[in-house]
Amino acid sequence: MMMYLLIALLLVLLFLLVIPVTYAISLKSWELTLTIRYFFGWYKKEKRWNFLEDDEVGSDDIEIEEYAEDTAETVKETEHPSWANQLVYAYRVGVFREIGKAFGRLWAHSKPRDGAIAGTFGTGDPALTGMIGGWCHAFLSHITRDMIWIYTERKNDIHGMIKGRVVPFYLLWIMIRFTVSSSVWKFIQYRKGKYHGRRKEKAHI
């Protein structure tokens, strides 16, 4: 009986993971609206941002923690390699390459597939405007092809909407595939101070 119940729970979990989460991003001047729908539209969440409104944070809202509050507790020295050596070792074994692959798969799966954005846009900074325009041309050329970029003044009358979807099961698969890759596994063992073989591998800068 317990086995059948476990199988049923796993099937329900798998069913929930393969249901796509759809998103829609609406742009109107400096206002951005993100709408997320799940379970065939039964669940809906909407969030708005207005980038012209500056949120003021009072000093009372910021809570500062003192890291050395308890002087009796000291941080134990570990055998972890230095951060510089970790970065070098991560580069040597291909961790950054695996990160790039994971982000590539994530973008290919979740990128906006429908919609259009039009209008004129400028930040007042030619370099920043050119950078944003380059990103849009590289990653969202089919959606922002009607955009007009203004490099000499700050202007924003863009409008439009983009839509896409994300399957939670595929996101989980990307994360698992990244975690169990040989490069990431070697780096985790290296960071823990455990080395493959009898000879310790050292990362030289």
PDB file of C-alpha atoms in Angstrom:
ATOM      1  CA  MET A   1       0.000   0.000   0.000  1.00  0.00           C
ATOM      2  CA  MET A   2       2.797   2.384   0.885  1.00  0.00           C
ATOM      3  CA  MET A   3       4.512   1.647  -2.433  1.00  0.00           C
ATOM      4  CA  TYR A   4       1.396   2.550  -4.436  1.00  0.00           C
ATOM      5  CA  LEU A   5       0.978   5.740  -2.441  1.00  0.00           C
ATOM      6  CA  LEU A   6       4.590   6.703  -3.110  1.00  0.00           C
ATOM      7  CA  ILE A   7       4.197   6.022  -6.824  1.00  0.00           C
ATOM      8  CA  ALA A   8       1.023   8.111  -6.898  1.00  0.00           C
ATOM      9  CA  LEU A   9       2.760  11.015  -5.169  1.00  0.00           C
ATOM     10  CA  LEU A  10       5.677  10.831  -7.602  1.00  0.00           C
ATOM     11  CA  LEU A  11       3.283  10.869 -10.564  1.00  0.00           C
ATOM     12  CA  VAL A  12       1.473  13.897  -9.146  1.00  0.00           C
ATOM     13  CA  LEU A  13       4.798  15.674  -8.602  1.00  0.00           C
ATOM     14  CA  LEU A  14       5.907  14.844 -12.143  1.00  0.00           C
ATOM     15  CA  PHE A  15       2.599  16.135 -13.500  1.00  0.00           C
ATOM     16  CA  LEU A  16       3.025  19.425 -11.630  1.00  0.00           C
ATOM     17  CA  LEU A  17       6.605  19.794 -12.870  1.00  0.00           C
ATOM     18  CA  VAL A  18       5.734  19.352 -16.544  1.00  0.00           C
ATOM     19  CA  ILE A  19       2.978  21.991 -16.479  1.00  0.00           C
ATOM     20  CA  PRO A  20       4.499  25.092 -18.077  1.00  0.00           C
ATOM     21  CA  VAL A  21       4.666  28.402 -16.252  1.00  0.00           C
ATOM     22  CA  THR A  22       3.783  31.188 -18.674  1.00  0.00           C
ATOM     23  CA  TYR A  23       4.920  34.763 -18.298  1.00  0.00           C
ATOM     24  CA  ALA A  24       4.063  38.047 -19.965  1.00  0.00           C
ATOM     25  CA  ILE A  25       6.055  41.273 -19.681  1.00  0.00           C
ATOM     26  CA  SER A  26       4.210  44.452 -20.585  1.00  0.00           C
ATOM     27  CA  LEU A  27       6.102  47.694 -21.188  1.00  0.00           C
ATOM     28  CA  LYS A  28       4.600  51.157 -21.231  1.00  0.00           C
ATOM     29  CA  SER A  29       7.077  53.979 -21.014  1.00  0.00           C
ATOM     30  CA  TRP A  30       8.912  53.551 -17.680  1.00  0.00           C
ATOM     31  CA  GLU A  31       6.353  51.096 -16.282  1.00  0.00           C
ATOM     32  CA  LEU A  32       6.966  47.353 -16.451  1.00  0.00           C
ATOM     33  CA  THR A  33       4.355  44.738 -15.567  1.00  0.00           C
ATOM     34  CA  LEU A  34       5.211  41.061 -15.074  1.00  0.00           C
ATOM     35  CA  THR A  35       2.356  38.540 -15.115  1.00  0.00           C
ATOM     36  CA  ILE A  36       2.939  34.875 -14.240  1.00  0.00           C
ATOM     37  CA  ARG A  37       0.345  32.146 -14.758  1.00  0.00           C
ATOM     38  CA  TYR A  38       0.530  28.536 -13.651  1.00  0.00           C
ATOM     39  CA  PHE A  39      -1.673  25.443 -13.727  1.00  0.00           C
ATOM     40  CA  PHE A  40      -3.528  26.438 -16.873  1.00  0.00           C
ATOM     41  CA  GLY A  41      -4.170  29.952 -15.623  1.00  0.00           C
ATOM     42  CA  TRP A  42      -5.696  29.003 -12.269  1.00  0.00           C
ATOM     43  CA  TYR A  43      -2.816  30.670 -10.453  1.00  0.00           C
ATOM     44  CA  LYS A  44      -1.944  34.227 -11.450  1.00  0.00           C
ATOM     45  CA  LYS A  45       0.590  36.638  -9.990  1.00  0.00           C
ATOM     46  CA  GLU A  46       1.188  40.177 -11.183  1.00  0.00           C
ATOM     47  CA  LYS A  47       3.927  42.630 -10.241  1.00  0.00           C
ATOM     48  CA  ARG A  48       4.451  46.219 -11.404  1.00  0.00           C
ATOM     49  CA  TRP A  49       7.544  48.422 -11.370  1.00  0.00           C
ATOM     50  CA  ASN A  50       7.759  52.113 -12.177  1.00  0.00           C
ATOM     51  CA  PHE A  51      11.383  53.069 -12.803  1.00  0.00           C
ATOM     52  CA  LEU A  52      10.693  56.781 -12.408  1.00  0.00           C
ATOM     53  CA  GLU A  53       9.729  56.356  -8.779  1.00  0.00           C
ATOM     54  CA  ASP A  54      12.718  56.337  -6.429  1.00  0.00           C
ATOM     55  CA  ASP A  55      12.151  54.234  -3.332  1.00  0.00           C
ATOM     56  CA  GLU A  56      13.535  55.943  -0.264  1.00  0.00           C
ATOM     57  CA  VAL A  57      14.902  53.603   2.363  1.00  0.00           C
ATOM     58  CA  GLY A  58      15.053  54.993   5.893  1.00  0.00           C
ATOM     59  CA  SER A  59      17.816  54.188   8.284  1.00  0.00           C
ATOM     60  CA  ASP A  60      15.306  52.424  10.556  1.00  0.00           C
ATOM     61  CA  ASP A  61      14.534  49.925   7.798  1.00  0.00           C
ATOM     62  CA  ILE A  62      18.121  48.776   7.528  1.00  0.00           C
ATOM     63  CA  GLU A  63      19.241  46.261  10.062  1.00  0.00           C
ATOM     64  CA  ILE A  64      22.976  45.894  10.459  1.00  0.00           C
ATOM     65  CA  GLU A  65      24.320  42.693  11.935  1.00  0.00           C
ATOM     66  CA  GLU A  66      27.578  42.605  13.771  1.00  0.00           C
ATOM     67  CA  TYR A  67      29.546  39.640  12.542  1.00  0.00           C
ATOM     68  CA  ALA A  68      31.803  39.504  15.604  1.00  0.00           C
ATOM     69  CA  GLU A  69      29.006  39.765  18.124  1.00  0.00           C
ATOM     70  CA  ASP A  70      30.074  36.725  20.041  1.00  0.00           C
ATOM     71  CA  THR A  71      33.800  36.951  20.612  1.00  0.00           C
ATOM     72  CA  ALA A  72      33.853  33.518  22.171  1.00  0.00           C
ATOM     73  CA  GLU A  73      33.040  31.906  18.815  1.00  0.00           C
ATOM     74  CA  THR A  74      35.887  31.922  16.361  1.00  0.00           C
ATOM     75  CA  VAL A  75      35.901  30.829  12.769  1.00  0.00           C
ATOM     76  CA  LYS A  76      37.686  27.560  12.395  1.00  0.00           C
ATOM     77  CA  GLU A  77      40.454  27.468   9.861  1.00  0.00           C
ATOM     78  CA  THR A  78      39.675  25.154   7.001  1.00  0.00           C
ATOM     79  CA  GLU A  79      41.783  23.504   4.407  1.00  0.00           C
ATOM     80  CA  HIS A  80      39.904  25.176   1.602  1.00  0.00           C
ATOM     81  CA  PRO A  81      42.115  26.593  -1.167  1.00  0.00           C
ATOM     82  CA  SER A  82      42.225  30.351  -1.586  1.00  0.00           C
ATOM     83  CA  TRP A  83      39.580  32.049  -3.704  1.00  0.00           C
ATOM     84  CA  ALA A  84      42.185  32.849  -6.352  1.00  0.00           C
ATOM     85  CA  ASN A  85      43.221  29.203  -6.587  1.00  0.00           C
ATOM     86  CA  GLN A  86      39.582  28.149  -6.709  1.00  0.00           C
ATOM     87  CA  LEU A  87      38.916  30.475  -9.647  1.00  0.00           C
ATOM     88  CA  VAL A  88      41.999  29.231 -11.484  1.00  0.00           C
ATOM     89  CA  TYR A  89      41.094  25.609 -10.851  1.00  0.00           C
ATOM     90  CA  ALA A  90      37.489  26.239 -11.949  1.00  0.00           C
ATOM     91  CA  TYR A  91      38.818  27.668 -15.206  1.00  0.00           C
ATOM     92  CA  ARG A  92      41.219  24.761 -15.710  1.00  0.00           C
ATOM     93  CA  VAL A  93      38.618  22.016 -15.274  1.00  0.00           C
ATOM     94  CA  GLY A  94      35.946  23.818 -17.337  1.00  0.00           C
ATOM     95  CA  VAL A  95      33.459  25.020 -14.719  1.00  0.00           C
ATOM     96  CA  PHE A  96      32.939  28.337 -16.514  1.00  0.00           C
ATOM     97  CA  ARG A  97      32.273  26.449 -19.719  1.00  0.00           C
ATOM     98  CA  GLU A  98      29.605  24.390 -17.946  1.00  0.00           C
ATOM     99  CA  ILE A  99      28.065  27.587 -16.546  1.00  0.00           C
ATOM    100  CA  GLY A 100      27.890  29.015 -20.063  1.00  0.00           C
ATOM    101  CA  LYS A 101      26.238  25.840 -21.340  1.00  0.00           C
ATOM    102  CA  ALA A 102      23.688  25.894 -18.519  1.00  0.00           C
ATOM    103  CA  PHE A 103      22.789  29.545 -19.157  1.00  0.00           C
ATOM    104  CA  GLY A 104      22.589  28.808 -22.885  1.00  0.00           C
ATOM    105  CA  ARG A 105      20.142  25.964 -22.323  1.00  0.00           C
ATOM    106  CA  LEU A 106      18.157  28.108 -19.888  1.00  0.00           C
ATOM    107  CA  TRP A 107      17.917  31.009 -22.340  1.00  0.00           C
ATOM    108  CA  ALA A 108      17.035  28.753 -25.281  1.00  0.00           C
ATOM    109  CA  HIS A 109      14.233  27.227 -23.240  1.00  0.00           C
ATOM    110  CA  SER A 110      12.782  30.282 -21.493  1.00  0.00           C
ATOM    111  CA  LYS A 111      13.424  33.159 -23.928  1.00  0.00           C
ATOM    112  CA  PRO A 112      10.418  35.200 -25.110  1.00  0.00           C
ATOM    113  CA  ARG A 113       8.854  33.587 -28.165  1.00  0.00           C
ATOM    114  CA  ASP A 114       5.990  35.920 -28.947  1.00  0.00           C
ATOM    115  CA  GLY A 115       5.238  39.624 -28.812  1.00  0.00           C
ATOM    116  CA  ALA A 116       6.635  42.899 -30.068  1.00  0.00           C
ATOM    117  CA  ILE A 117       8.132  46.055 -28.597  1.00  0.00           C
ATOM    118  CA  ALA A 118       8.125  49.347 -30.498  1.00  0.00           C
ATOM    119  CA  GLY A 119       8.777  53.013 -29.850  1.00  0.00           C
ATOM    120  CA  THR A 120      11.795  55.199 -29.162  1.00  0.00           C
ATOM    121  CA  PHE A 121      14.210  54.781 -26.278  1.00  0.00           C
ATOM    122  CA  GLY A 122      17.277  56.599 -24.988  1.00  0.00           C
ATOM    123  CA  THR A 123      19.013  56.767 -21.622  1.00  0.00           C
ATOM    124  CA  GLY A 124      20.860  60.031 -22.255  1.00  0.00           C
ATOM    125  CA  ASP A 125      24.141  58.101 -22.193  1.00  0.00           C
ATOM    126  CA  PRO A 126      25.196  57.056 -25.723  1.00  0.00           C
ATOM    127  CA  ALA A 127      27.357  54.188 -24.450  1.00  0.00           C
ATOM    128  CA  LEU A 128      24.623  52.724 -22.247  1.00  0.00           C
ATOM    129  CA  THR A 129      21.977  53.149 -24.937  1.00  0.00           C
ATOM    130  CA  GLY A 130      24.227  51.436 -27.455  1.00  0.00           C
ATOM    131  CA  MET A 131      24.864  48.575 -25.030  1.00  0.00           C
ATOM    132  CA  ILE A 132      21.139  48.043 -24.426  1.00  0.00           C
ATOM    133  CA  GLY A 133      20.450  48.235 -28.151  1.00  0.00           C
ATOM    134  CA  GLY A 134      23.176  45.683 -28.839  1.00  0.00           C
ATOM    135  CA  TRP A 135      21.748  43.260 -26.286  1.00  0.00           C
ATOM    136  CA  CYS A 136      18.268  43.627 -27.758  1.00  0.00           C
ATOM    137  CA  HIS A 137      19.594  43.080 -31.277  1.00  0.00           C
ATOM    138  CA  ALA A 138      21.580  40.025 -30.203  1.00  0.00           C
ATOM    139  CA  PHE A 139      18.950  38.276 -28.070  1.00  0.00           C
ATOM    140  CA  LEU A 140      15.566  39.793 -28.965  1.00  0.00           C
ATOM    141  CA  SER A 141      15.965  40.921 -32.556  1.00  0.00           C
ATOM    142  CA  HIS A 142      12.614  39.402 -33.630  1.00  0.00           C
ATOM    143  CA  ILE A 143      10.806  41.355 -30.922  1.00  0.00           C
ATOM    144  CA  THR A 144      12.632  44.711 -30.911  1.00  0.00           C
ATOM    145  CA  ARG A 145      13.152  45.157 -34.670  1.00  0.00           C
ATOM    146  CA  ASP A 146      10.800  48.178 -34.695  1.00  0.00           C
ATOM    147  CA  MET A 147      12.660  49.985 -31.902  1.00  0.00           C
ATOM    148  CA  ILE A 148      14.243  53.383 -32.565  1.00  0.00           C
ATOM    149  CA  TRP A 149      17.273  54.168 -30.414  1.00  0.00           C
ATOM    150  CA  ILE A 150      17.971  57.770 -29.358  1.00  0.00           C
ATOM    151  CA  TYR A 151      21.607  58.318 -28.339  1.00  0.00           C
ATOM    152  CA  THR A 152      21.663  62.042 -27.560  1.00  0.00           C
ATOM    153  CA  GLU A 153      18.784  62.448 -25.103  1.00  0.00           C
ATOM    154  CA  ARG A 154      16.770  60.631 -22.502  1.00  0.00           C
ATOM    155  CA  LYS A 155      13.497  59.480 -23.968  1.00  0.00           C
ATOM    156  CA  ASN A 156      11.171  56.563 -23.472  1.00  0.00           C
ATOM    157  CA  ASP A 157       7.857  56.002 -25.180  1.00  0.00           C
ATOM    158  CA  ILE A 158       8.261  52.283 -25.781  1.00  0.00           C
ATOM    159  CA  HIS A 159       5.244  50.038 -25.569  1.00  0.00           C
ATOM    160  CA  GLY A 160       4.485  46.413 -26.188  1.00  0.00           C
ATOM    161  CA  MET A 161       4.410  42.966 -24.650  1.00  0.00           C
ATOM    162  CA  ILE A 162       6.524  39.829 -24.771  1.00  0.00           C
ATOM    163  CA  LYS A 163       5.458  36.333 -23.780  1.00  0.00           C
ATOM    164  CA  GLY A 164       7.185  33.070 -22.996  1.00  0.00           C
ATOM    165  CA  ARG A 165       6.972  29.915 -20.963  1.00  0.00           C
ATOM    166  CA  VAL A 166       9.118  27.845 -18.625  1.00  0.00           C
ATOM    167  CA  VAL A 167       8.736  24.151 -17.792  1.00  0.00           C
ATOM    168  CA  PRO A 168       9.855  23.529 -14.179  1.00  0.00           C
ATOM    169  CA  PHE A 169      10.930  19.942 -14.945  1.00  0.00           C
ATOM    170  CA  TYR A 170      13.347  21.159 -17.621  1.00  0.00           C
ATOM    171  CA  LEU A 171      14.807  23.767 -15.262  1.00  0.00           C
ATOM    172  CA  LEU A 172      15.363  21.010 -12.703  1.00  0.00           C
ATOM    173  CA  TRP A 173      17.024  18.892 -15.401  1.00  0.00           C
ATOM    174  CA  ILE A 174      19.376  21.750 -16.342  1.00  0.00           C
ATOM    175  CA  MET A 175      20.365  22.192 -12.692  1.00  0.00           C
ATOM    176  CA  ILE A 176      20.955  18.460 -12.163  1.00  0.00           C
ATOM    177  CA  ARG A 177      22.920  18.157 -15.394  1.00  0.00           C
ATOM    178  CA  PHE A 178      25.132  21.059 -14.342  1.00  0.00           C
ATOM    179  CA  THR A 179      25.657  19.740 -10.810  1.00  0.00           C
ATOM    180  CA  VAL A 180      26.652  16.208 -11.845  1.00  0.00           C
ATOM    181  CA  SER A 181      28.973  17.297 -14.643  1.00  0.00           C
ATOM    182  CA  SER A 182      32.544  16.102 -14.206  1.00  0.00           C
ATOM    183  CA  SER A 183      33.941  19.653 -14.153  1.00  0.00           C
ATOM    184  CA  VAL A 184      31.640  20.831 -11.363  1.00  0.00           C
ATOM    185  CA  TRP A 185      32.146  17.617  -9.395  1.00  0.00           C
ATOM    186  CA  LYS A 186      35.929  17.995  -9.568  1.00  0.00           C
ATOM    187  CA  PHE A 187      35.655  21.604  -8.435  1.00  0.00           C
ATOM    188  CA  ILE A 188      33.428  20.659  -5.468  1.00  0.00           C
ATOM    189  CA  GLN A 189      35.938  18.024  -4.394  1.00  0.00           C
ATOM    190  CA  TYR A 190      38.799  20.492  -4.850  1.00  0.00           C
ATOM    191  CA  ARG A 191      37.040  23.124  -2.751  1.00  0.00           C
ATOM    192  CA  LYS A 192      36.470  20.604   0.032  1.00  0.00           C
ATOM    193  CA  GLY A 193      40.156  19.816   0.047  1.00  0.00           C
ATOM    194  CA  LYS A 194      39.623  16.382  -1.463  1.00  0.00           C
ATOM    195  CA  TYR A 195      41.728  15.636  -4.512  1.00  0.00           C
ATOM    196  CA  HIS A 196      41.439  12.883  -7.069  1.00  0.00           C
ATOM    197  CA  GLY A 197      44.260  10.395  -6.856  1.00  0.00           C
ATOM    198  CA  ARG A 198      47.056  10.370  -4.346  1.00  0.00           C
ATOM    199  CA  ARG A 199      48.699  13.551  -5.618  1.00  0.00           C
ATOM    200  CA  LYS A 200      47.120  16.849  -4.605  1.00  0.00           C
ATOM    201  CA  GLU A 201      46.297  19.089  -7.518  1.00  0.00           C
ATOM    202  CA  LYS A 202      47.366  22.663  -7.099  1.00  0.00           C
ATOM    203  CA  ALA A 203      46.209  25.669  -9.094  1.00  0.00           C
ATOM    204  CA  HIS A 204      49.089  28.003  -9.872  1.00  0.00           C
ATOM    205  CA  ILE A 205      48.428  31.608 -10.718  1.00  0.00           C
TER     206      ILE A 205
END
